[in-house]
XYZ file of C-alpha atoms in Angstrom:
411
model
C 2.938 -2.389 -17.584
C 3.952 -2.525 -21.088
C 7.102 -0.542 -20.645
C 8.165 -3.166 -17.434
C 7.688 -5.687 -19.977
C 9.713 -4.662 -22.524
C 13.186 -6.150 -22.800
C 16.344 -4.795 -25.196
C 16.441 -5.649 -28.599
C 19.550 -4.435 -29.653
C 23.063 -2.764 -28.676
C 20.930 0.346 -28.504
C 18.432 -0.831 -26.532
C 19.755 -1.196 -23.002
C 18.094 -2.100 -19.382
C 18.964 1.077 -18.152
C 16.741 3.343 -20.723
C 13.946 0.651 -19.282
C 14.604 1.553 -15.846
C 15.133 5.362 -16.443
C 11.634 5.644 -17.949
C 9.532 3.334 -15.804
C 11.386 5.384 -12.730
C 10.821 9.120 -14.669
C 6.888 8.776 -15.276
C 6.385 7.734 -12.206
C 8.199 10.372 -10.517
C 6.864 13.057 -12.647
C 2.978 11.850 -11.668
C 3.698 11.113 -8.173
C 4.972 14.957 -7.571
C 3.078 16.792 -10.617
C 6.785 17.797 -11.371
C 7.935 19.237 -14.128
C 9.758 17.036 -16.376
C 13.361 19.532 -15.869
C 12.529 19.183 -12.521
C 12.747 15.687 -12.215
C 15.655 15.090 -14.050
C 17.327 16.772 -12.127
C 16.563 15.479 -8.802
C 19.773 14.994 -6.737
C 19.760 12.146 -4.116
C 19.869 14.094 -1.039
C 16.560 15.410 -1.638
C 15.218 12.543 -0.578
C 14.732 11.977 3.001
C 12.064 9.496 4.654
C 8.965 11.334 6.734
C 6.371 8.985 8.583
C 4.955 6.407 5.765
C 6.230 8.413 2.854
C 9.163 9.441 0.888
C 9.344 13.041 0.837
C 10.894 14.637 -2.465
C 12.284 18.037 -2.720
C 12.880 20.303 -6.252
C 16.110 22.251 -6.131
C 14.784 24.746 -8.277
C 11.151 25.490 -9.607
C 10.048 27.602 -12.488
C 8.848 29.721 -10.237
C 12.093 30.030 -8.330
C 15.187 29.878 -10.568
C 17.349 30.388 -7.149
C 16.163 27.653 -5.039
C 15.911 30.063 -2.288
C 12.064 29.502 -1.392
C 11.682 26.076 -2.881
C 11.690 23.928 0.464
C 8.342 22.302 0.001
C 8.220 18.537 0.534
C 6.459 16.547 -1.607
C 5.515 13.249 -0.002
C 4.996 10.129 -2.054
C 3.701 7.047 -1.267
C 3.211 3.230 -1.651
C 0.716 1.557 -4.414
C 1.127 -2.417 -2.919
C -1.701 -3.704 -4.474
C -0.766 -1.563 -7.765
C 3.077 -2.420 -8.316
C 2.579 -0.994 -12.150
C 2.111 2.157 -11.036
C 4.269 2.274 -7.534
C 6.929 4.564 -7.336
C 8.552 2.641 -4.195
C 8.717 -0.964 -6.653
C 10.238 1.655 -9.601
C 12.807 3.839 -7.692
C 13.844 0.088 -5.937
C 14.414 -1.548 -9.417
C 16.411 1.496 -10.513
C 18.816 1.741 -7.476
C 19.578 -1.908 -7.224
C 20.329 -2.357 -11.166
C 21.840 0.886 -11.507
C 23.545 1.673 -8.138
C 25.982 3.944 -8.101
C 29.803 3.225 -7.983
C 30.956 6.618 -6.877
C 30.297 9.549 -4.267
C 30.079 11.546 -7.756
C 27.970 9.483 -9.492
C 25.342 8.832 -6.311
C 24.621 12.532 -5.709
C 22.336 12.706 -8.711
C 19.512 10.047 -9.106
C 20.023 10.079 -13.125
C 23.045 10.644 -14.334
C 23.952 12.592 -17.451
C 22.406 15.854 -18.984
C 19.503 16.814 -20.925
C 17.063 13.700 -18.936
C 14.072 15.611 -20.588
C 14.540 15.361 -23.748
C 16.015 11.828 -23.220
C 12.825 10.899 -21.202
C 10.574 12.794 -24.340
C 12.366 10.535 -26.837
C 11.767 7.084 -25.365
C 8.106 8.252 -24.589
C 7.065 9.309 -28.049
C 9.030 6.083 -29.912
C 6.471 3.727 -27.146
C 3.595 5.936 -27.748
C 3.986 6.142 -31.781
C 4.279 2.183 -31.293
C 1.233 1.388 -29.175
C -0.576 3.614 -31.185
C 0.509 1.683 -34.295
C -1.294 -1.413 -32.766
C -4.354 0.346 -32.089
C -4.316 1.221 -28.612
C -6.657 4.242 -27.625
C -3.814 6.911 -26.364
C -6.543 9.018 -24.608
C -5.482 12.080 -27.200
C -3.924 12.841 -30.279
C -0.593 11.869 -30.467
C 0.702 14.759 -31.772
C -0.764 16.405 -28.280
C 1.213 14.357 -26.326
C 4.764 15.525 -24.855
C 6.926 15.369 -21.566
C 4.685 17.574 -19.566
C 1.688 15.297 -20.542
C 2.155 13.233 -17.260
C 2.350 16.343 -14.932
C -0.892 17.753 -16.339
C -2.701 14.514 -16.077
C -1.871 13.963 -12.358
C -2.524 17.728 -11.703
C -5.968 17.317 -13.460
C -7.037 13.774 -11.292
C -6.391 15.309 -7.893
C -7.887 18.117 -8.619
C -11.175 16.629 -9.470
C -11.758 13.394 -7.747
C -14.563 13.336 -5.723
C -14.184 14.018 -2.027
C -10.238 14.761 -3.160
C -7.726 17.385 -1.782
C -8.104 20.430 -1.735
C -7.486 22.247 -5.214
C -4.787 24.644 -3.245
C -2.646 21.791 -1.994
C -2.504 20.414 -5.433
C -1.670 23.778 -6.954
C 0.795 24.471 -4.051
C 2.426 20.589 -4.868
C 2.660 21.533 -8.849
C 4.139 24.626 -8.054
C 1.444 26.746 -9.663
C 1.156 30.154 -8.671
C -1.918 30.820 -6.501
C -1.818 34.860 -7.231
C 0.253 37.828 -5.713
C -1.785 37.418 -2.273
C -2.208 34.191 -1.793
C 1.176 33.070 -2.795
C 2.523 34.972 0.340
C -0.379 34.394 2.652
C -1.132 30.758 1.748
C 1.412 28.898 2.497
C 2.021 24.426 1.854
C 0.879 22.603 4.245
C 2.521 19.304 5.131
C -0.818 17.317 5.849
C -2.504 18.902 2.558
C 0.294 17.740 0.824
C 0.201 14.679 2.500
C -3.281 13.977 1.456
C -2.156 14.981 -2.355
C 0.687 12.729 -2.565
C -1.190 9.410 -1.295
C -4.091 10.875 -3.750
C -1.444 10.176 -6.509
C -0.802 6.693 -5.545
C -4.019 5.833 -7.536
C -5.280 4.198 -5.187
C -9.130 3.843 -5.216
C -10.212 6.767 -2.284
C -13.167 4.728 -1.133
C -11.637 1.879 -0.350
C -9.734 0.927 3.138
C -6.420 0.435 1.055
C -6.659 4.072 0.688
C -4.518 4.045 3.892
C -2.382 0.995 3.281
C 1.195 1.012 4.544
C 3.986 0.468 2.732
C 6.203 -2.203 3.374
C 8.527 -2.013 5.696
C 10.395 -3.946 8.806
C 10.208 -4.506 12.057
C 13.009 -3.760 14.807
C 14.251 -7.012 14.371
C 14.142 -7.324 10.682
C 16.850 -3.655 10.600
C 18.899 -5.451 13.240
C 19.207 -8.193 10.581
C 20.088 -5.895 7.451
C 23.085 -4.535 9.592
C 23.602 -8.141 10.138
C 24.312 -9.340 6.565
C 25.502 -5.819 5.680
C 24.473 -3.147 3.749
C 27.282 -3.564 1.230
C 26.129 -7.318 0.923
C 22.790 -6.312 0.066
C 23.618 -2.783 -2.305
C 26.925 -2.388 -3.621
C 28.405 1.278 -3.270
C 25.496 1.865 -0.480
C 28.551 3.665 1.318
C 28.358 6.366 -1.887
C 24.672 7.411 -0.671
C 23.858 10.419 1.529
C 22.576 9.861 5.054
C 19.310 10.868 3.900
C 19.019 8.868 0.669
C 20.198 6.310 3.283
C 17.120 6.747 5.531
C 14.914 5.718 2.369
C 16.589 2.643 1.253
C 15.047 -0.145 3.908
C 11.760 0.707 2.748
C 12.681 0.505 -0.577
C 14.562 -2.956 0.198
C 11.157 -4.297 2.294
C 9.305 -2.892 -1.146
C 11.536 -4.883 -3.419
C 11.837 -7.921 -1.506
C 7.828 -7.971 -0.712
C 7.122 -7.824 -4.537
C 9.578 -10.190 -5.287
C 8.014 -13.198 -2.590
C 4.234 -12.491 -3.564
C 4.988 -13.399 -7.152
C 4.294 -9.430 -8.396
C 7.652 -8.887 -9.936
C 7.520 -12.599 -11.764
C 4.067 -11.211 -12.926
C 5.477 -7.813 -13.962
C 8.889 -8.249 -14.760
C 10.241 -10.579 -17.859
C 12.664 -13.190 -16.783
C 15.987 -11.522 -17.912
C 15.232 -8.591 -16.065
C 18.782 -7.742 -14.650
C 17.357 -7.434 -10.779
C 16.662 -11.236 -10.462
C 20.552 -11.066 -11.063
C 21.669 -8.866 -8.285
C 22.850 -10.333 -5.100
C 19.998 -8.954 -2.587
C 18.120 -11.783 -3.781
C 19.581 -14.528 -2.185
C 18.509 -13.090 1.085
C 15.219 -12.862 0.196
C 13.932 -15.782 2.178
C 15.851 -14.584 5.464
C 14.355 -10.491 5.322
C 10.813 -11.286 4.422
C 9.701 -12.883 7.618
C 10.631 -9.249 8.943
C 8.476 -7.266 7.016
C 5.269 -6.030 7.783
C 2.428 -3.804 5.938
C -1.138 -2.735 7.334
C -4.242 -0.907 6.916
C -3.691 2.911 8.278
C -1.637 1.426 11.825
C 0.827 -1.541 11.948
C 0.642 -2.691 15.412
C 4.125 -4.500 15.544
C 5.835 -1.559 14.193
C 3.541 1.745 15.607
C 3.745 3.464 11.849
C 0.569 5.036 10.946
C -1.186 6.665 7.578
C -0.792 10.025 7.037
C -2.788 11.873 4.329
C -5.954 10.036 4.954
C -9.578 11.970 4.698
C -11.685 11.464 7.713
C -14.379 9.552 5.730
C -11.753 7.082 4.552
C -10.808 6.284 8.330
C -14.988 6.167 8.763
C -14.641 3.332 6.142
C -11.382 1.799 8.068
C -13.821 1.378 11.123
C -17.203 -0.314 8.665
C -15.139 -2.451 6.793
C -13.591 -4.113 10.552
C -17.415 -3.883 11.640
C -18.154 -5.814 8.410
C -15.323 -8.423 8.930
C -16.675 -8.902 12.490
C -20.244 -8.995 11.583
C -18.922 -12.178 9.165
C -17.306 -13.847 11.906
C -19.682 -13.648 14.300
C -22.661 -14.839 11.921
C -20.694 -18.329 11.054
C -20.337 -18.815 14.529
C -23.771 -18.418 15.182
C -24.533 -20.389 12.713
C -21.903 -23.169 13.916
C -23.982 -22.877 17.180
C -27.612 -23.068 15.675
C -26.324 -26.142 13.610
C -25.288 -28.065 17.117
C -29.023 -27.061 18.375
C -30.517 -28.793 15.283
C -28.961 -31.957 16.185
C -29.806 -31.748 19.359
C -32.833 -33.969 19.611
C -31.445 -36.858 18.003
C -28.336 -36.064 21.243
C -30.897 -36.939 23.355
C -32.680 -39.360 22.034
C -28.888 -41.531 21.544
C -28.503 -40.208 25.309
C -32.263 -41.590 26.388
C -31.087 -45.216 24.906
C -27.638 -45.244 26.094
C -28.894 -44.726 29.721
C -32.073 -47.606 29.270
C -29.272 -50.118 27.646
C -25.919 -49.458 30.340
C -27.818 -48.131 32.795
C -31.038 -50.258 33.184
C -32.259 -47.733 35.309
C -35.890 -46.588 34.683
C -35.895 -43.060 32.554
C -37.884 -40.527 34.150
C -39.555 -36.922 32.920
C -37.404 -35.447 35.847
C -34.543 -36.748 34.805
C -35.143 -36.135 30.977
C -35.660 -32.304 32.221
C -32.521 -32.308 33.712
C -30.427 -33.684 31.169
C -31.668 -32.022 28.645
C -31.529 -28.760 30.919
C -27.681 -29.617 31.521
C -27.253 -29.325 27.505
C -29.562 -26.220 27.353
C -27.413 -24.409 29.720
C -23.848 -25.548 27.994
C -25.389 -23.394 24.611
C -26.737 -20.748 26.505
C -22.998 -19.888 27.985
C -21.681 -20.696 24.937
C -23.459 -18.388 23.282
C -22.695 -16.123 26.281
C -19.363 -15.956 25.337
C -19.979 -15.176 22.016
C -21.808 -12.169 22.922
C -19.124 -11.096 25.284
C -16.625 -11.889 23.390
C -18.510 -9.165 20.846
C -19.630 -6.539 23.034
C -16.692 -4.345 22.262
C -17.935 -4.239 18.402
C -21.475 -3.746 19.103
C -21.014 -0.274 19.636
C -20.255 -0.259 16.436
C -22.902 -1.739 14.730
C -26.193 -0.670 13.472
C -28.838 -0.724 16.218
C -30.589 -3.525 14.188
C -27.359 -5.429 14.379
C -27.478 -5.385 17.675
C -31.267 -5.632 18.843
C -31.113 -9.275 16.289
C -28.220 -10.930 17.800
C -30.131 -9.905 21.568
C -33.228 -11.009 20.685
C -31.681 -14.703 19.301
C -30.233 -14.893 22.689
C -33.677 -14.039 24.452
C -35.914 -15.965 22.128
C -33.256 -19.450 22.560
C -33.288 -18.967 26.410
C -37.527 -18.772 25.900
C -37.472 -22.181 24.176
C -35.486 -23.649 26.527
């Protein structure tokens, strides 16, 4: 947060090194990359798979050729964390820095020596937050470029209930020993799991398997609508794969931008509130959708997600349910209280309009008539249920039964 806060202060002091950095660190932690590695990263290694961006080194340390490194690395969206996602950071980059050349486009930053330009504005923020007494987690004089890499290689490999250590040594490019290294092979849905580890999301929690933003059929009919150019100049210079990524990163930016997080997150000079996407805000969002492990307009489903966390996808609906169906009972007990004083209004209106003599038959039968109006009333609201009770506790179920029994007993 404090380095999307910070604005230029001088002639050399520019937006870009902002943008560079917040889009760098994020990078770096969202593939346990090394920091060469990532600066190095050339646009058409970017390609969009499922829910995810998938990322892919052109050379490792392990691999100076490039000829084995063809491991994706698949990153995904933190919604309810826009500090830390890496959709909101690569989105603020492209649109303020977009390229204006097929030359300049093939390389996501431009220039040499990234690392130790990325190592400089790290240690200057870090020697000044430390200055104001901010715990760094470690010496300073600890702290470098790889710093990042080792810290996201360090949380997925020990969070509880976590991926596999493997995966994550297989995603950081670690070697694995002679054997394994040829035997044991990445896996895409190990990797999978891995990269939405690194979105930092809490892992018991149902947001675990959020979706990222992204539109409906309608909502990409409209982009080609406006036009692509409208939206992001020199889009034309991108490769059809960098291509595939940039709705999602447009539904990402323009999301952020209508809930109020890049208002909260960004300072008001920020250069993107400048660029002409934004006056199409209002006319994209009603297109774009998100949801919790399946969108149902769109069909896009979580990938990377435990089996315990889809377990808690399936309590947390049982939960909301549960809710719902308690206030409506208790909407329906609340009508039976009054009920007496119904009658009793009821009992007079009939002796005043009707002058007709009230009798116990006919005080049966009226207030049968009402008995029978809650009982398929609450009828309904048991049918209406039945498909959740087989997901509820067996206590649940037995209590909402035996309400219905003991209310048709009274009656």
């Amino acid at each position: 947060k404090y380095m999307y806060q910070q604005e230029p202060i001088s002639h050399q002091s520019r937006w870009s090194e902002t943008l560079f950095f917040n889009l760098y660190i994020r990078l770096q932690a969202a593939t346990i990359g090394r920091s060469d590695n990532v600066g190095s990263l050339l646009t058409e290694c970017f390609d969009w798979s499922g829910d995810s961006i998938s990322v892919i080194f052109q050379t490792t340390k392990n691999d100076r050729t490039g000829e084995s490194t063809n491991d994706k690395k698949h990153i995904y969206a933190s919604n309810t964390m826009p500090h830390i996602c890496v959709f909101l950071a690569l989105s603020l980059y492209i649109w303020c820095m977009h390229a204006t050349s097929g030359e300049e486009a093939k390389r996501i930053f431009s220039g040499t020596s990234q690392k130790d330009r990325f190592y400089k504005i790290l240690m200057t923020n870090l020697t000044i937050l430390e200055s104001r007494g901010i715990d760094l987690g470690a010496i300073l004089d600890f702290l470098g470029a790889h710093s990042i890499r080792k810290m996201a290689d360090t949380y997925a490999s020990n969070i509880p209930g976590g991926p596999l250590k493997d995966s994550v040594k297989h995603r950081a490019g670690h070697s694995l020993g002679k054997v394994q290294d040829i035997y044991d092979r990445q896996c895409a849905l190990g990797d999978c799991h891995v990269g939405r580890t690194l979105s930092f999301i809490p892992m018991l929690s149902a947001l675990f398997a959020e979706l990222p933003p992204h539109f409906t059929e309608e909502g990409n009919r409209k982009i080609l609508e406006i036009g692509w150019e409208n939206l992001l100049p020199g889009y034309g210079h991108y490769g059809p794969c960098f291509q595939r990524v940039l709705p999602f990163l447009l539904a990402c930016l323009i999301y952020h931008f209508k809930t109020g997080s890049l208002a909260d997150l960004l300072p008001s000079s920020h250069p993107i509130f400048l660029q002409p996407v934004m006056k199409y805000a209002d006319e994209l969002y009603p297109f774009i959708r998100l949801g919790i492990n399946e969108c149902p307009d769109t069909g896009m489903r979580a990938t990377g997600v435990s089996p315990f966390v889809t377990n808690l996808i399936e309590i947390h609906k049982v939960r909301e349910d549960n809710v719902k169906t308690q206030n409506m009972i208790s909407k329906l007990y609340e009508s039976i209280g009054k009920l007496p004083g119904l009658v009793a209004n009821e009992v007079e209106d009939r002796v005043t309009i009707d002058g007709q003599p009230i009798t116990r038959a006919s005080i049966e039968q009226l207030i049968g008539d009402m008995g029978q109006d809650i009982q398929k009333s609450l009828s309904v609201l048991l049918t209406n249920y039945n498909d959740s009770t087989s997901r509820l506790p067996n206590e649940a179920v037995n209590s909402v039964t035996n309400s219905h029994i003991e209310f048709h007993h009274q009656w």
